[in-house]
C-alpha cells in the first residue's frame, strides 16, 4: 500500500472533521469556559440556539451558584428561550414570563436573575445574527 494515498485521504477529510468538532465544542459549557479562560473563545457565538444558550449560561453563570445554572438548564425553562430565539423577536411573551416567574419562585430564584439572564441571552443572540437580522429585531 502506498502511504501517499493514505496521507492524501487523511488531509482531505481532516478539515471537515476539525470543523465538525469545533462546531460541537462551541455548544459545550465546559469547553466554552476553558476557551474563555485562555482568551480563545469566539467573538461571535454560533448562530444556532444551542450555541447561543450555552454561551449565555457561561456568560451569566460566571458569578452564579450551581442551583441557578441548573434552573436555566431545565428543559422547560430553556424552551421559553428557544421559542423567543426561533421567532427572532428575542422577547419572551407574557404567558412564558409568568411560567418563568412561577418556576423561579419554586426554585427560590429572584426574578431579577431571570431578567439578567434574558438580557445576556438577547445580547449574545444579537451578536450571533447577521446585521440585517439585528436591524429587524431592533425595529420590532
PDB file of C-alpha atoms in Angstrom:
ATOM      1  CA  UNK A   1       0.000   0.000   0.000  1.00  0.00           C
ATOM      2  CA  UNK A   2       1.289   3.421  -0.924  1.00  0.00           C
ATOM      3  CA  UNK A   3       1.388   5.728   2.130  1.00  0.00           C
ATOM      4  CA  UNK A   4       1.000   8.765  -0.123  1.00  0.00           C
ATOM      5  CA  UNK A   5      -2.649   7.890  -0.845  1.00  0.00           C
ATOM      6  CA  UNK A   6      -3.378   7.346   2.852  1.00  0.00           C
ATOM      7  CA  UNK A   7      -1.913  10.741   3.791  1.00  0.00           C
ATOM      8  CA  UNK A   8      -3.786  12.393   0.933  1.00  0.00           C
ATOM      9  CA  UNK A   9      -7.080  10.848   2.100  1.00  0.00           C
ATOM     10  CA  UNK A  10      -6.493  11.980   5.687  1.00  0.00           C
ATOM     11  CA  UNK A  11      -5.703  15.517   4.531  1.00  0.00           C
ATOM     12  CA  UNK A  12      -8.911  15.546   2.501  1.00  0.00           C
ATOM     13  CA  UNK A  13     -11.192  14.624   5.416  1.00  0.00           C
ATOM     14  CA  UNK A  14      -9.307  16.348   8.252  1.00  0.00           C
ATOM     15  CA  UNK A  15     -10.710  19.877   7.686  1.00  0.00           C
ATOM     16  CA  UNK A  16     -14.300  18.610   7.741  1.00  0.00           C
ATOM     17  CA  UNK A  17     -13.657  16.609  10.904  1.00  0.00           C
ATOM     18  CA  UNK A  18     -11.983  19.538  12.666  1.00  0.00           C
ATOM     19  CA  UNK A  19     -14.807  21.863  11.585  1.00  0.00           C
ATOM     20  CA  UNK A  20     -17.494  19.496  12.902  1.00  0.00           C
ATOM     21  CA  UNK A  21     -15.604  19.013  16.168  1.00  0.00           C
ATOM     22  CA  UNK A  22     -15.242  22.781  16.639  1.00  0.00           C
ATOM     23  CA  UNK A  23     -18.947  23.311  15.944  1.00  0.00           C
ATOM     24  CA  UNK A  24     -19.854  20.754  18.603  1.00  0.00           C
ATOM     25  CA  UNK A  25     -17.340  22.163  21.079  1.00  0.00           C
ATOM     26  CA  UNK A  26     -18.832  25.645  20.750  1.00  0.00           C
ATOM     27  CA  UNK A  27     -22.041  24.263  22.257  1.00  0.00           C
ATOM     28  CA  UNK A  28     -20.434  22.749  25.358  1.00  0.00           C
ATOM     29  CA  UNK A  29     -20.380  24.899  28.502  1.00  0.00           C
ATOM     30  CA  UNK A  30     -17.182  23.370  29.844  1.00  0.00           C
ATOM     31  CA  UNK A  31     -15.301  23.896  26.552  1.00  0.00           C
ATOM     32  CA  UNK A  32     -16.579  27.485  26.320  1.00  0.00           C
ATOM     33  CA  UNK A  33     -15.347  28.178  29.882  1.00  0.00           C
ATOM     34  CA  UNK A  34     -11.902  26.773  29.081  1.00  0.00           C
ATOM     35  CA  UNK A  35     -11.675  28.765  25.844  1.00  0.00           C
ATOM     36  CA  UNK A  36     -12.725  31.949  27.675  1.00  0.00           C
ATOM     37  CA  UNK A  37     -10.133  31.409  30.397  1.00  0.00           C
ATOM     38  CA  UNK A  38      -7.469  31.099  27.686  1.00  0.00           C
ATOM     39  CA  UNK A  39      -8.883  34.078  25.737  1.00  0.00           C
ATOM     40  CA  UNK A  40      -9.501  31.767  22.775  1.00  0.00           C
ATOM     41  CA  UNK A  41     -13.277  31.984  22.629  1.00  0.00           C
ATOM     42  CA  UNK A  42     -15.005  33.234  19.532  1.00  0.00           C
ATOM     43  CA  UNK A  43     -16.075  36.875  19.365  1.00  0.00           C
ATOM     44  CA  UNK A  44     -19.301  35.752  17.740  1.00  0.00           C
ATOM     45  CA  UNK A  45     -21.203  32.840  19.277  1.00  0.00           C
ATOM     46  CA  UNK A  46     -22.593  30.111  16.997  1.00  0.00           C
ATOM     47  CA  UNK A  47     -25.691  31.051  15.051  1.00  0.00           C
ATOM     48  CA  UNK A  48     -27.919  28.282  16.433  1.00  0.00           C
ATOM     49  CA  UNK A  49     -29.969  28.338  19.628  1.00  0.00           C
ATOM     50  CA  UNK A  50     -27.963  25.640  21.438  1.00  0.00           C
ATOM     51  CA  UNK A  51     -24.730  27.555  20.892  1.00  0.00           C
ATOM     52  CA  UNK A  52     -26.154  30.911  21.955  1.00  0.00           C
ATOM     53  CA  UNK A  53     -27.785  29.367  25.023  1.00  0.00           C
ATOM     54  CA  UNK A  54     -24.559  27.625  26.069  1.00  0.00           C
ATOM     55  CA  UNK A  55     -22.658  30.911  25.718  1.00  0.00           C
ATOM     56  CA  UNK A  56     -25.359  32.683  27.770  1.00  0.00           C
ATOM     57  CA  UNK A  57     -25.054  30.085  30.530  1.00  0.00           C
ATOM     58  CA  UNK A  58     -21.315  30.672  30.645  1.00  0.00           C
ATOM     59  CA  UNK A  59     -21.512  34.477  30.404  1.00  0.00           C
ATOM     60  CA  UNK A  60     -24.218  34.812  33.044  1.00  0.00           C
ATOM     61  CA  UNK A  61     -23.048  31.852  35.090  1.00  0.00           C
ATOM     62  CA  UNK A  62     -19.619  33.218  35.921  1.00  0.00           C
ATOM     63  CA  UNK A  63     -20.982  34.717  39.132  1.00  0.00           C
ATOM     64  CA  UNK A  64     -23.963  32.400  39.655  1.00  0.00           C
ATOM     65  CA  UNK A  65     -24.412  29.475  42.006  1.00  0.00           C
ATOM     66  CA  UNK A  66     -24.905  25.998  40.555  1.00  0.00           C
ATOM     67  CA  UNK A  67     -28.581  25.845  41.549  1.00  0.00           C
ATOM     68  CA  UNK A  68     -29.232  28.950  39.421  1.00  0.00           C
ATOM     69  CA  UNK A  69     -27.422  27.494  36.428  1.00  0.00           C
ATOM     70  CA  UNK A  70     -29.315  24.220  36.884  1.00  0.00           C
ATOM     71  CA  UNK A  71     -32.551  26.209  36.795  1.00  0.00           C
ATOM     72  CA  UNK A  72     -31.630  27.594  33.366  1.00  0.00           C
ATOM     73  CA  UNK A  73     -30.515  24.138  32.165  1.00  0.00           C
ATOM     74  CA  UNK A  74     -34.030  22.823  32.856  1.00  0.00           C
ATOM     75  CA  UNK A  75     -35.769  21.786  29.615  1.00  0.00           C
ATOM     76  CA  UNK A  76     -38.940  23.751  30.348  1.00  0.00           C
ATOM     77  CA  UNK A  77     -37.051  26.952  31.125  1.00  0.00           C
ATOM     78  CA  UNK A  78     -34.835  26.515  28.091  1.00  0.00           C
ATOM     79  CA  UNK A  79     -37.932  26.017  25.916  1.00  0.00           C
ATOM     80  CA  UNK A  80     -39.127  29.605  26.563  1.00  0.00           C
ATOM     81  CA  UNK A  81     -35.787  30.969  25.359  1.00  0.00           C
ATOM     82  CA  UNK A  82     -35.773  28.622  22.353  1.00  0.00           C
ATOM     83  CA  UNK A  83     -39.161  29.926  21.271  1.00  0.00           C
ATOM     84  CA  UNK A  84     -38.012  33.544  21.537  1.00  0.00           C
ATOM     85  CA  UNK A  85     -34.883  32.695  19.539  1.00  0.00           C
ATOM     86  CA  UNK A  86     -36.879  30.901  16.843  1.00  0.00           C
ATOM     87  CA  UNK A  87     -39.190  33.873  16.435  1.00  0.00           C
ATOM     88  CA  UNK A  88     -36.169  36.210  16.107  1.00  0.00           C
ATOM     89  CA  UNK A  89     -38.007  38.733  18.292  1.00  0.00           C
ATOM     90  CA  UNK A  90     -35.987  37.577  21.306  1.00  0.00           C
ATOM     91  CA  UNK A  91     -38.776  38.727  23.576  1.00  0.00           C
ATOM     92  CA  UNK A  92     -40.477  36.260  25.868  1.00  0.00           C
ATOM     93  CA  UNK A  93     -44.263  36.587  25.803  1.00  0.00           C
ATOM     94  CA  UNK A  94     -46.335  37.278  28.931  1.00  0.00           C
ATOM     95  CA  UNK A  95     -47.521  33.692  29.341  1.00  0.00           C
ATOM     96  CA  UNK A  96     -43.956  32.385  29.226  1.00  0.00           C
ATOM     97  CA  UNK A  97     -42.776  35.125  31.613  1.00  0.00           C
ATOM     98  CA  UNK A  98     -45.482  34.044  34.048  1.00  0.00           C
ATOM     99  CA  UNK A  99     -44.294  30.446  33.762  1.00  0.00           C
ATOM    100  CA  UNK A 100     -40.666  31.521  34.246  1.00  0.00           C
ATOM    101  CA  UNK A 101     -41.680  33.635  37.238  1.00  0.00           C
ATOM    102  CA  UNK A 102     -43.581  30.752  38.833  1.00  0.00           C
ATOM    103  CA  UNK A 103     -40.741  28.299  38.235  1.00  0.00           C
ATOM    104  CA  UNK A 104     -38.198  30.806  39.565  1.00  0.00           C
ATOM    105  CA  UNK A 105     -40.222  31.271  42.747  1.00  0.00           C
ATOM    106  CA  UNK A 106     -40.396  27.488  43.228  1.00  0.00           C
ATOM    107  CA  UNK A 107     -36.622  27.265  42.745  1.00  0.00           C
ATOM    108  CA  UNK A 108     -36.057  30.248  45.089  1.00  0.00           C
ATOM    109  CA  UNK A 109     -34.533  32.317  42.300  1.00  0.00           C
ATOM    110  CA  UNK A 110     -35.173  36.033  42.107  1.00  0.00           C
ATOM    111  CA  UNK A 111     -36.973  37.282  39.020  1.00  0.00           C
ATOM    112  CA  UNK A 112     -34.196  39.827  38.513  1.00  0.00           C
ATOM    113  CA  UNK A 113     -31.801  36.891  37.960  1.00  0.00           C
ATOM    114  CA  UNK A 114     -34.088  35.578  35.220  1.00  0.00           C
ATOM    115  CA  UNK A 115     -34.258  39.048  33.687  1.00  0.00           C
ATOM    116  CA  UNK A 116     -30.468  39.398  33.805  1.00  0.00           C
ATOM    117  CA  UNK A 117     -30.006  36.018  32.119  1.00  0.00           C
ATOM    118  CA  UNK A 118     -32.541  37.034  29.467  1.00  0.00           C
ATOM    119  CA  UNK A 119     -30.558  40.215  28.814  1.00  0.00           C
ATOM    120  CA  UNK A 120     -27.315  38.246  28.400  1.00  0.00           C
ATOM    121  CA  UNK A 121     -29.124  35.800  26.112  1.00  0.00           C
ATOM    122  CA  UNK A 122     -30.542  38.610  23.947  1.00  0.00           C
ATOM    123  CA  UNK A 123     -27.143  40.313  23.680  1.00  0.00           C
ATOM    124  CA  UNK A 124     -25.471  37.076  22.574  1.00  0.00           C
ATOM    125  CA  UNK A 125     -28.304  36.202  20.190  1.00  0.00           C
ATOM    126  CA  UNK A 126     -27.941  39.589  18.509  1.00  0.00           C
ATOM    127  CA  UNK A 127     -24.183  39.052  18.222  1.00  0.00           C
ATOM    128  CA  UNK A 128     -24.827  35.723  16.513  1.00  0.00           C
ATOM    129  CA  UNK A 129     -27.158  37.228  13.917  1.00  0.00           C
ATOM    130  CA  UNK A 130     -26.165  38.987  10.752  1.00  0.00           C
ATOM    131  CA  UNK A 131     -26.661  42.761  10.516  1.00  0.00           C
ATOM    132  CA  UNK A 132     -29.998  42.583   8.669  1.00  0.00           C
ATOM    133  CA  UNK A 133     -31.461  40.259  11.317  1.00  0.00           C
ATOM    134  CA  UNK A 134     -30.314  42.579  14.133  1.00  0.00           C
ATOM    135  CA  UNK A 135     -31.881  45.620  12.450  1.00  0.00           C
ATOM    136  CA  UNK A 136     -35.156  43.718  12.023  1.00  0.00           C
ATOM    137  CA  UNK A 137     -35.143  42.718  15.727  1.00  0.00           C
ATOM    138  CA  UNK A 138     -34.475  46.307  16.787  1.00  0.00           C
ATOM    139  CA  UNK A 139     -37.347  47.568  14.638  1.00  0.00           C
ATOM    140  CA  UNK A 140     -39.855  45.217  16.248  1.00  0.00           C
TER     141      UNK A 140
END
